Coordinates of C-alpha atoms and ligand atoms in Angstrom, one line a residue:
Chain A
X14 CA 73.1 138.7 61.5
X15 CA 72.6 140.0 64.8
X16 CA 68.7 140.9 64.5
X17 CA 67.4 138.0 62.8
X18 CA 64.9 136.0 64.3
X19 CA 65.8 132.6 64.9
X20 CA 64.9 129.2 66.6
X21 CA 68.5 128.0 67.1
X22 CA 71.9 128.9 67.7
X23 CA 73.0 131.1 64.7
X24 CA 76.2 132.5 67.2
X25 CA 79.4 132.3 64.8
X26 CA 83.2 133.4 66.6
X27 CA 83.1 136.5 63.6
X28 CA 80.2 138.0 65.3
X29 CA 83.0 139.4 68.3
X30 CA 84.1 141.2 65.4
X31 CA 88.1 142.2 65.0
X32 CA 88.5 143.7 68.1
X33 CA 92.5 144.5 67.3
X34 CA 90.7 146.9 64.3
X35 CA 88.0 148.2 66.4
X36 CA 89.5 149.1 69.4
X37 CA 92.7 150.6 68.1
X38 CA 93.6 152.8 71.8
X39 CA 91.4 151.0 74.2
X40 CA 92.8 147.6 73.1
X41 CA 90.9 143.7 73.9
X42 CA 91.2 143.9 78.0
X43 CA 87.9 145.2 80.3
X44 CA 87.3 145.6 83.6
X45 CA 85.8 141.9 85.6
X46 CA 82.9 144.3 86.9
X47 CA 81.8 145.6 83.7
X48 CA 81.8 141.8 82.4
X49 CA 79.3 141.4 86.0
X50 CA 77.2 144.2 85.1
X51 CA 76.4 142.8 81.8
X52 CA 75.6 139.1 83.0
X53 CA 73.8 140.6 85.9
X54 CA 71.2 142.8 84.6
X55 CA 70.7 140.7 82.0
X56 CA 69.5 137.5 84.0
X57 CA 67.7 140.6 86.3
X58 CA 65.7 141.8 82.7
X59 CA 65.2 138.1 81.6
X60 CA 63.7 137.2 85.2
X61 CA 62.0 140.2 85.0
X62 CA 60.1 139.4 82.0
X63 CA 59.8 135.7 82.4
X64 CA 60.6 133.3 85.1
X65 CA 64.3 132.1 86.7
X66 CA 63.4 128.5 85.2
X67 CA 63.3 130.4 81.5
X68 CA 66.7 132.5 82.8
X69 CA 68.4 129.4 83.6
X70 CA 68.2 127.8 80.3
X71 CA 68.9 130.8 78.2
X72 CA 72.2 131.2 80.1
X73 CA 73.2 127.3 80.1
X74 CA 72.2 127.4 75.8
X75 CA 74.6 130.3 75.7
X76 CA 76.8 128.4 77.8
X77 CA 76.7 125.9 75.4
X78 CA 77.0 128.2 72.5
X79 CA 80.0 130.1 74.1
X80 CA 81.9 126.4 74.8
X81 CA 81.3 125.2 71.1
X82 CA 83.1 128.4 69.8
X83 CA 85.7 128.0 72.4
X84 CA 86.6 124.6 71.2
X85 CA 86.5 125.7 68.2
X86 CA 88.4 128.5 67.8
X87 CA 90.8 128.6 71.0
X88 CA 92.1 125.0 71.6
X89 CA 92.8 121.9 69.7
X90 CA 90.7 118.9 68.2
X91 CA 91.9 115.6 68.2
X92 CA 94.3 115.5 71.6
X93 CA 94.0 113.3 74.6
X94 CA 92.2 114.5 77.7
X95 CA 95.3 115.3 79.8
X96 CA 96.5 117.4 76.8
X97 CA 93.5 118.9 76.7
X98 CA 92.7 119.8 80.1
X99 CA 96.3 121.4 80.2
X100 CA 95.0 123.4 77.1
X101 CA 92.1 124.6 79.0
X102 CA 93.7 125.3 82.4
X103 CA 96.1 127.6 80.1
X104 CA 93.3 129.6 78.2
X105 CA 91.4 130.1 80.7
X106 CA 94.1 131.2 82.6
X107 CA 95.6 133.8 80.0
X108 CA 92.2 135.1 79.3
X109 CA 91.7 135.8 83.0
X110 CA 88.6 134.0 83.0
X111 CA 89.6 131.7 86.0
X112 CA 91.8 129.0 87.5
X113 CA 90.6 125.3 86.3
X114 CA 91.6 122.9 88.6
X115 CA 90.6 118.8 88.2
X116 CA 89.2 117.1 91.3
X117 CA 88.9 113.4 89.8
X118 CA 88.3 112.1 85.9
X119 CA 87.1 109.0 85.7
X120 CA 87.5 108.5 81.7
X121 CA 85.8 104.9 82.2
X122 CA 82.6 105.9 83.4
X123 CA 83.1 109.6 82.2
X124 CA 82.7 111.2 85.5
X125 CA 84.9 114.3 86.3
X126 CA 84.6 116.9 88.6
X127 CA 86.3 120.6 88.0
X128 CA 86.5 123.5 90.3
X129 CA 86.8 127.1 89.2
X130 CA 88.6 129.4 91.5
X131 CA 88.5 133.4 91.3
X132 CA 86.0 132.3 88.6
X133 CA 85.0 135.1 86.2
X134 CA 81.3 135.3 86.7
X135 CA 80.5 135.0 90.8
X136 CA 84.1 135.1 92.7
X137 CA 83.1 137.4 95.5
X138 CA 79.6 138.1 94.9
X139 CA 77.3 138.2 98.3
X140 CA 77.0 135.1 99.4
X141 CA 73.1 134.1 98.5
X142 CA 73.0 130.1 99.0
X143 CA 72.2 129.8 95.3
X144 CA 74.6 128.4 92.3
X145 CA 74.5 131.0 90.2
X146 CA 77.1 129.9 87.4
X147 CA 74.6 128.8 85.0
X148 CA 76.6 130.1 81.7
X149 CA 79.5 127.7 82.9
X150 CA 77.3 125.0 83.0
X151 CA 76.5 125.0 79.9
X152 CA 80.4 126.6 78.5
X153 CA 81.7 123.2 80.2
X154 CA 79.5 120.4 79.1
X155 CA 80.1 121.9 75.3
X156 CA 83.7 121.8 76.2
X157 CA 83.7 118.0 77.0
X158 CA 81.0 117.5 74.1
X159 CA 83.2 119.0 72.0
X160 CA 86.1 117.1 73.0
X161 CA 85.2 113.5 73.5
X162 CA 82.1 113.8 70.6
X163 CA 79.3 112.8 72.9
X164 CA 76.9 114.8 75.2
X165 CA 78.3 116.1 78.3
X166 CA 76.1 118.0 81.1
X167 CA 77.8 119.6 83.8
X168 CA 75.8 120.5 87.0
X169 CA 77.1 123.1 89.8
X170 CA 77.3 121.5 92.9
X171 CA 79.4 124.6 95.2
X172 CA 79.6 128.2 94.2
X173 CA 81.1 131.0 95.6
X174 CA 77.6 132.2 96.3
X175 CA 76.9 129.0 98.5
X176 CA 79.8 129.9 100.4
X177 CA 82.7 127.9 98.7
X178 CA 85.8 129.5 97.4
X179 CA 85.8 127.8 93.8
X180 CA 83.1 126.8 91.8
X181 CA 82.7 122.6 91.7
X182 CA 81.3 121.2 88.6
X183 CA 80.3 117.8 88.1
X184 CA 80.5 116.3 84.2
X185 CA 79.1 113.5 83.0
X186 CA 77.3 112.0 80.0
X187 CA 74.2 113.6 79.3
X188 CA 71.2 110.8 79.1
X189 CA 70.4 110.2 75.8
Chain B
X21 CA 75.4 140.6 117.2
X22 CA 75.0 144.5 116.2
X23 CA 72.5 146.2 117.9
X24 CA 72.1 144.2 120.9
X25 CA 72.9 146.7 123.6
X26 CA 74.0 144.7 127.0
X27 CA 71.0 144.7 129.9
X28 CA 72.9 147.5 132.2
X29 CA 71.9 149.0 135.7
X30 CA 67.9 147.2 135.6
X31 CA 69.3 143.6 135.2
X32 CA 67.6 141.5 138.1
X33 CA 68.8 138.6 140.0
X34 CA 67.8 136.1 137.3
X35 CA 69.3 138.0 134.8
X36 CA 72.7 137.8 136.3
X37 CA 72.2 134.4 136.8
X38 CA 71.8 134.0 133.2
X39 CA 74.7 136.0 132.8
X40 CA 76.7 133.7 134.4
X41 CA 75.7 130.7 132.6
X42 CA 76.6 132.5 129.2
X43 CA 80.0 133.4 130.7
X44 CA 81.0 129.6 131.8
X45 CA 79.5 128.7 128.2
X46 CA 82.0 131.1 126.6
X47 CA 84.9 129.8 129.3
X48 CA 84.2 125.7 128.4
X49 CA 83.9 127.0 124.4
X50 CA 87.8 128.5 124.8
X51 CA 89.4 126.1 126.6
X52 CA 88.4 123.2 123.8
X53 CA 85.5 121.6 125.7
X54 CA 82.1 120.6 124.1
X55 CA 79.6 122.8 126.1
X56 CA 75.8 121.8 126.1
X57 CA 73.2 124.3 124.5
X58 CA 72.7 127.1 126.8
X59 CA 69.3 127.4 128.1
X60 CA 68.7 131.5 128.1
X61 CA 64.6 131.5 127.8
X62 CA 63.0 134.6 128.7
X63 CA 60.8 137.4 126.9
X64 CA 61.2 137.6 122.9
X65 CA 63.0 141.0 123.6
X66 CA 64.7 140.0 126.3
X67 CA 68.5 141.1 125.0
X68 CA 70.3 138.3 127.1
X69 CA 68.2 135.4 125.9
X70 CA 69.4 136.9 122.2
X71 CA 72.8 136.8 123.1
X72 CA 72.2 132.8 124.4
X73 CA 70.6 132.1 120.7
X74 CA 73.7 134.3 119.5
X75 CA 76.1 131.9 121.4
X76 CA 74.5 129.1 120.6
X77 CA 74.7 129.1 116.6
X78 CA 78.0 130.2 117.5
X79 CA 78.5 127.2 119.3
X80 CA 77.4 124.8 116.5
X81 CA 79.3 126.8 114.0
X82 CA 82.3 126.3 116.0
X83 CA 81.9 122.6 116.6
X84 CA 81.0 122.1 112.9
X85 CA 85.0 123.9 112.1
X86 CA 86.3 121.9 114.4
X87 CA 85.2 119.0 113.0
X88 CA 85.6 119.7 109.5
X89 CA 89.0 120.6 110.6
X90 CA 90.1 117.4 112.2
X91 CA 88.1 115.5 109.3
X92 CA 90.4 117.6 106.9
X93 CA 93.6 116.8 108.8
X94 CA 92.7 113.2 109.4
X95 CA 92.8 112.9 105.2
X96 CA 89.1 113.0 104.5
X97 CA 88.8 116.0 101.9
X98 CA 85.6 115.3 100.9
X99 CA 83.9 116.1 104.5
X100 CA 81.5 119.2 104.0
X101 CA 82.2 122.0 106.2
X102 CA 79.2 123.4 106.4
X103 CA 79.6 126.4 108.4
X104 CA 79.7 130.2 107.3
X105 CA 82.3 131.9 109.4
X106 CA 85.5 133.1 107.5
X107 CA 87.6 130.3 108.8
X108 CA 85.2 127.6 107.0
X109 CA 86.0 129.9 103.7
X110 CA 89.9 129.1 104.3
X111 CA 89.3 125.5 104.6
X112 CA 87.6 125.0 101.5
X113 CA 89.9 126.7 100.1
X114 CA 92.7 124.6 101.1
X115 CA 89.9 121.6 100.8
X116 CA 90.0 122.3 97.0
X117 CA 93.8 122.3 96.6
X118 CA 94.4 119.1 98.2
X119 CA 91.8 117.5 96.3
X120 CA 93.2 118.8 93.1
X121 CA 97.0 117.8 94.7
X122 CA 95.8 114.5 95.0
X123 CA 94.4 114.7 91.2
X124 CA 97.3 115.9 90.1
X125 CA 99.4 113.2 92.0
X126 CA 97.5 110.4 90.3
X127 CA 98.4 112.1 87.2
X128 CA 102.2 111.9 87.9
X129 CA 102.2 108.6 88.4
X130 CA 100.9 108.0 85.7
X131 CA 103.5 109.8 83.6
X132 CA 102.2 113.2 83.2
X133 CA 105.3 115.1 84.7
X134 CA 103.4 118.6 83.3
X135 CA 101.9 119.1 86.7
X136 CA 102.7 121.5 88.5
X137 CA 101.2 123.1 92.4
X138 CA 100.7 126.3 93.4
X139 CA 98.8 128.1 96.6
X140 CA 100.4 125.9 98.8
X141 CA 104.0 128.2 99.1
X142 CA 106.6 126.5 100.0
X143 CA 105.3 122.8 99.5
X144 CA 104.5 123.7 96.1
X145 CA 108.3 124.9 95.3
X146 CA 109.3 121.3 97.2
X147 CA 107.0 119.5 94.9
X148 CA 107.5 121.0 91.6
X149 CA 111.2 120.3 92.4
X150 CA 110.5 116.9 93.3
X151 CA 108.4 116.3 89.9
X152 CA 111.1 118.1 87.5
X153 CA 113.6 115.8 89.3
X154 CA 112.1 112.7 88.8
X155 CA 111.4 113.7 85.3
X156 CA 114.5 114.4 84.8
X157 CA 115.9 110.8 86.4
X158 CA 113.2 109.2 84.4
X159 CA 114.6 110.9 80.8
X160 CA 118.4 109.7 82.3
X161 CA 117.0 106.2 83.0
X162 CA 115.5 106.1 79.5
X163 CA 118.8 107.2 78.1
X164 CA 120.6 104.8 80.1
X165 CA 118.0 101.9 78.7
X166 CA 118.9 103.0 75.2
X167 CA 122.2 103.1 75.7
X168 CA 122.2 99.5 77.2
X169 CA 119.7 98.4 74.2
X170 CA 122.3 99.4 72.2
X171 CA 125.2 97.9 73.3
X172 CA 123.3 94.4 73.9
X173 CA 122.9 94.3 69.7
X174 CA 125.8 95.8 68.6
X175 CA 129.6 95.0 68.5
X176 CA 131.3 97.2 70.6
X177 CA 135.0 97.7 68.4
X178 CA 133.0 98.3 65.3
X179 CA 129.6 99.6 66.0
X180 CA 127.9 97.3 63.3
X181 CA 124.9 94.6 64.7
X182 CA 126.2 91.7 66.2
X183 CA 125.3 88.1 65.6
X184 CA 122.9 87.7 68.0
X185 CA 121.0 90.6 66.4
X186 CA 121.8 89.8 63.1
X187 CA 120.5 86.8 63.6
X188 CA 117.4 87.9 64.8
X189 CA 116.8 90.3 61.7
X190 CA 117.9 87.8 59.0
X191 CA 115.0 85.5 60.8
X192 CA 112.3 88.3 60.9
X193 CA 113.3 89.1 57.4
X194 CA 113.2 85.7 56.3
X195 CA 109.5 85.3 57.9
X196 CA 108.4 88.9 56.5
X197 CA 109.6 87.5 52.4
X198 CA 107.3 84.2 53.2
X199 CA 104.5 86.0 53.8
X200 CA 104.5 88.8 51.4
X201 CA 107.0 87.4 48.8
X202 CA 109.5 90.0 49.2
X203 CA 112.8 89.4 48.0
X204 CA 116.1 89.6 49.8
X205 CA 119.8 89.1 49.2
X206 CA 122.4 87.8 52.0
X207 CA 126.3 88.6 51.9
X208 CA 129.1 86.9 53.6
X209 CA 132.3 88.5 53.6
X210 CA 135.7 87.5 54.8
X211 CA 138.5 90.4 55.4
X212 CA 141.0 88.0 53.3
X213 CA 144.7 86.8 55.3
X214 CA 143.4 88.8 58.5
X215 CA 145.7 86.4 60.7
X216 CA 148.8 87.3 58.8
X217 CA 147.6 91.6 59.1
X218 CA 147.8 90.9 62.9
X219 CA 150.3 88.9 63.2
X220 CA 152.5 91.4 61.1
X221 CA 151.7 94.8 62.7
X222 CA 150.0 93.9 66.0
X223 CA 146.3 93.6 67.2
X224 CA 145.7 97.3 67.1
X225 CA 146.2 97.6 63.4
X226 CA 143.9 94.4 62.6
X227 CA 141.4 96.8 65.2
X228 CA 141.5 99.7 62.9
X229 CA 141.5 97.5 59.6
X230 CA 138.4 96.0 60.6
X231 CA 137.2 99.7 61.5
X232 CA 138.2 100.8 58.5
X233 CA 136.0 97.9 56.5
X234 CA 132.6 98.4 58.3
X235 CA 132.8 102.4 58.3
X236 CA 133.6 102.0 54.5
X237 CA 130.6 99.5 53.7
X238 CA 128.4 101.8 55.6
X239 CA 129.2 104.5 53.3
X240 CA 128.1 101.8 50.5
X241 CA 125.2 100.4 52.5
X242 CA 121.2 102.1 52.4
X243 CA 119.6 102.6 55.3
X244 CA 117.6 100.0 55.4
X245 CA 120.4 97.6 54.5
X246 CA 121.4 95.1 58.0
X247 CA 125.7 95.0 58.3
X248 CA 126.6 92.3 60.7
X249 CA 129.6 90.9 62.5
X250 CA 129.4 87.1 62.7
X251 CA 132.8 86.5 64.1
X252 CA 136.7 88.2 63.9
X253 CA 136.6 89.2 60.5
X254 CA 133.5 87.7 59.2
X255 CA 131.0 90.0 58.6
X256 CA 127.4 89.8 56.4
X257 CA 124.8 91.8 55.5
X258 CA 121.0 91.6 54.4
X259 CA 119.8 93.8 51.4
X260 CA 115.9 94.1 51.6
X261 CA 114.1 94.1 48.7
X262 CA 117.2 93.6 46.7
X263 CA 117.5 91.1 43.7
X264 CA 120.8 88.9 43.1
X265 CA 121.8 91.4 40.3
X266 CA 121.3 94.7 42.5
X267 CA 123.3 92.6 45.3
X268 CA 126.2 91.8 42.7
X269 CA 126.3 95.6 42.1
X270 CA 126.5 96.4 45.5
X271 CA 129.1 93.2 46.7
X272 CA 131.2 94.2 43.6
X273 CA 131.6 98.2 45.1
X274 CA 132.2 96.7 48.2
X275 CA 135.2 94.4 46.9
X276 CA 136.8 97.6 44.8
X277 CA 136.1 100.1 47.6
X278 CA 137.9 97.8 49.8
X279 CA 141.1 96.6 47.5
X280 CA 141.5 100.3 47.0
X281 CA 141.5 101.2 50.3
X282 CA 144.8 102.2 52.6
X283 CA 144.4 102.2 56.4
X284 CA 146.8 104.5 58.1
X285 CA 148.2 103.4 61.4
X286 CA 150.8 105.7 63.2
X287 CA 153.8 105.3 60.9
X288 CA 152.0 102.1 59.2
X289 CA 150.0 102.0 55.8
X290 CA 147.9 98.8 55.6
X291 CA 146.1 96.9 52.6
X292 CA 144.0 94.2 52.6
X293 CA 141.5 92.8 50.5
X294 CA 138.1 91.1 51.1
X295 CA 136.1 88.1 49.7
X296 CA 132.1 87.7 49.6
X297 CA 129.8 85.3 48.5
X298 CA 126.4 86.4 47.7
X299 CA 123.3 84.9 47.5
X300 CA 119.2 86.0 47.2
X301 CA 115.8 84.2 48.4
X302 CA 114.5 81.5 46.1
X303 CA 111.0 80.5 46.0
X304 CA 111.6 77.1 46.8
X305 CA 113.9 78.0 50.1
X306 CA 112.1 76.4 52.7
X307 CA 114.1 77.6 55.7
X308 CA 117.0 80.4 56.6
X309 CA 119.5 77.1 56.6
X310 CA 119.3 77.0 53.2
X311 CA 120.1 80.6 52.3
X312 CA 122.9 81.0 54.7
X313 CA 124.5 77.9 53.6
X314 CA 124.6 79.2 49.7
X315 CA 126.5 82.4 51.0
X316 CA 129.2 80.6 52.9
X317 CA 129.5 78.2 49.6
X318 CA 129.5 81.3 47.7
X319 CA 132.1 82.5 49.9
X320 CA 134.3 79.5 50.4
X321 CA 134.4 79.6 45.9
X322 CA 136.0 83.1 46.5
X323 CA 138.3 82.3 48.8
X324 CA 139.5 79.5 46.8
X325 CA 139.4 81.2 43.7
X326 CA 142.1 83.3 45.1
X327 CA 140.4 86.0 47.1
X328 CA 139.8 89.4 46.3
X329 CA 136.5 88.1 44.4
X330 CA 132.8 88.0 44.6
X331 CA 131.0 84.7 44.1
X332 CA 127.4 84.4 43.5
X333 CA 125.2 81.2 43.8
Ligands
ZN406 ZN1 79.8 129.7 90.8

């Protein structure tokens, strides 16, 4: 399950296990920094042993597995975009993961751009003139692949690491 | 800046000089004008051309605020402010509210009343009022529209369609049966000696007889079934997907309900009778003329037959 080797995604929503069962005292809430230690050392090891390039796409694939489950399992198929945008802004809200905000949709040409404020992964990390929110690149363009049924990419274009306050995202169709 | 200690006691004459220069620099910088660069050159450890290079990106950082500032104020929010002093930090911040603002005030206008502003204190309580407000004139409007819908296609003593509307469904109908041979059956009724009801106890009475009639063919009536006032106390209805026989059934219910009925009036008990003619679609009917006229033939045969009768041709 969690061992086996594998070419592609094999991540199901049962692998977080039942928490509620699991964690009977400590309960489903941890601390933002120990969320940041995990992510951190892990793109450090990953680095490490092969390039940023390879560290990159590993965290925008899990991105991308993370949104797919998320679609999945926390919001609802079938609604219209400003139903589901709502949906979003509200679980990612109550999960404490961040505060989604739209800049512009364009549902013609399929052009939107998000920002992220007191976003999960990089809110007041050192400011280092690099976008670091690769995971949410790939956890938003699932989201909007998931949602409309065609390929999305979304591409960082501020960070709190370049020295913005929210994290900008820019969606669009993926090339095919 | 840290650990650039000030030139003290061994500072020459071109030194204070410099000095000087970096002084009326910081002066022009404060009171809002746009200084040139200052030209500090000396030694590469000379502390006082460091604190010129200091003052200098200080300078540009400064100008590049300002600008993003005015830019921002001026309604361009998508100038980049570029600079990394803590100030910048609090204007992208606000930057990335007002863009979202005016997302989400596309969004109302287009009907999505859901939105809602925050971070921006007090305007965002005056908004959010603003948008629950005009939701809430928007639902009364609707209301008000429905309301006035209504009235223009009903008949305002009885509550039943009136003629205009009637008119209009008996036509649809009639179009709808032509193209997917459905059947329908019309009735024409006529609240029998109405003239002599009013003229006897008063136009109030013949109000609440011809209350009485409607609310009791309702109870008779489906859903689906179309009750109509044509005029004073004619009245008709449509019965979709109803043959002549199941028509007969229903006139005939209609007639009893109605012969058996007493209408109380203050001190007053009222009877009255009414008579129908029916009639149903026939393949070769070639227009709604046709059917209508059948009904009122239908009718006119019950009235002369002595009233208190249903007729069907
Ligand atoms: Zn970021």
């Amino acid at each position: 399950m969690f061992k086996e080797e594998r070419k592609s995604s094999r991540f199901d929503w049962s692998h977080l296990g039942d928490i509620e069962w699991g964690r009977p005292n400590l309960g489903p809430q941890t601390a933002v920094a120990v969320y940041r230690l995990m992510q951190f050392t892990l793109r450090d090891a990953i680095i490490s042993h092969t390039d940023v390039a390879t560290a990159n796409r590993i965290f925008f694939d899990a991105g991308q597995s993370a949104g797919k489950a998320f679609h999945e399992h926390l919001l609802q198929k079938n609604q219209d975009f400003d139903a589901f945008i709502a949906a979003l802004q509200e679980t990612l809200r109550t999960l404490s993961i961040g505060i989604l905000r739209v800049e512009t949709s364009d549902l013609l040409k399929h052009r939107f751009i998000l920002t992220v404020a007191e976003d999960l992964d990089c809110s007041g990390l050192p400011i280092s003139d690099e976008l670091v929110c690769t995971f949410d690149e790939g956890f938003i363009s699932s989201l909007f692949s998931a949602h409309f049924g065609k390929r999305f990419t979304a591409r960082e274009t501020d960070c709190w690491c370049t020295g913005d306050r929210v994290c900008r995202f820019e969606v669009v169709l993926a090339d095919v | 800046m840290t650990g650039t200690t000030l030139p003290g006691n061994h500072m020459d004459h071109n030194d204070i000089e410099r000095l000087d220069r970096i002084s009326a620099h910081i002066h022009a910088l404060l009171h809002n004008e746009q200084p040139d660069p200052l030209d500090l050159t000396g030694q590469r450890e000379d502390e006082v051309r460091q604190v010129g290079e200091f003052v200098n990106a200080l300078t540009e950082a400064l100008s590049s605020l300002t600008n993003a500032a005015h830019q921002l104020s001026i309604g361009d929010m998508d100038v980049s402010i570029v600079a990394n002093l803590p100030a910048c930090h609090h204007l992208k911040n606000l930057q990335a509210t007002l863009r979202h603002l005016t997302w989400q005030t596309g969004q109302i206008a287009k009907g999505d009343f859901s939105q809602r502003v925050e971070f921006l204190g007090e305007f965002s309580h005056s908004f959010n009022l603003m948008v629950e407000q005009l939701e809430a004139y928007r639902q009364r409007i609707l209301g008000q529209n429905r309301e006035l819908e209504r009235l223009a296609i009903t008949d305002p003593l009885t509550g039943v369609f009136n003629r205009r509307y009637f008119m209009g469904f008996i036509t649809k109908e009639f179009l709808r049966s032509q193209r997917y041979s459905h059947i329908f059956s019309a009735i024409q009724m006529d609240i029998d000696h109405f003239k002599k009801i009013n003229d006897a106890h008063g136009h109030a009475v013949g109000d609440e007889v011809l209350k009485a009639f409607t609310a009791n063919c309702q109870e008779i009536l489906r859903e689906c079934d179309v009750l109509g006032r044509f005029g004073g106390e004619e009245f008709s209805i449509i019965l979709p997907e109803t043959e002549r026989e199941g028509a007969l059934v229903v006139a005939e219910r209609i007639r009893q309900t109605i012969a058996d009925l007493k209408v109380y009036v203050d001190d007053k008990t009222v009877r009255f009778t009414v008579s129908i003619g029916i009639t149903s679609l026939r393949k070769d009917d070639t227009g709604l003329e046709a059917i209508l006229r059948r009904a009122d033939e239908a009718l006119y045969l019950a009235k002369n037959g002595g009233r208190n009768k249903v007729v069907a041709a």
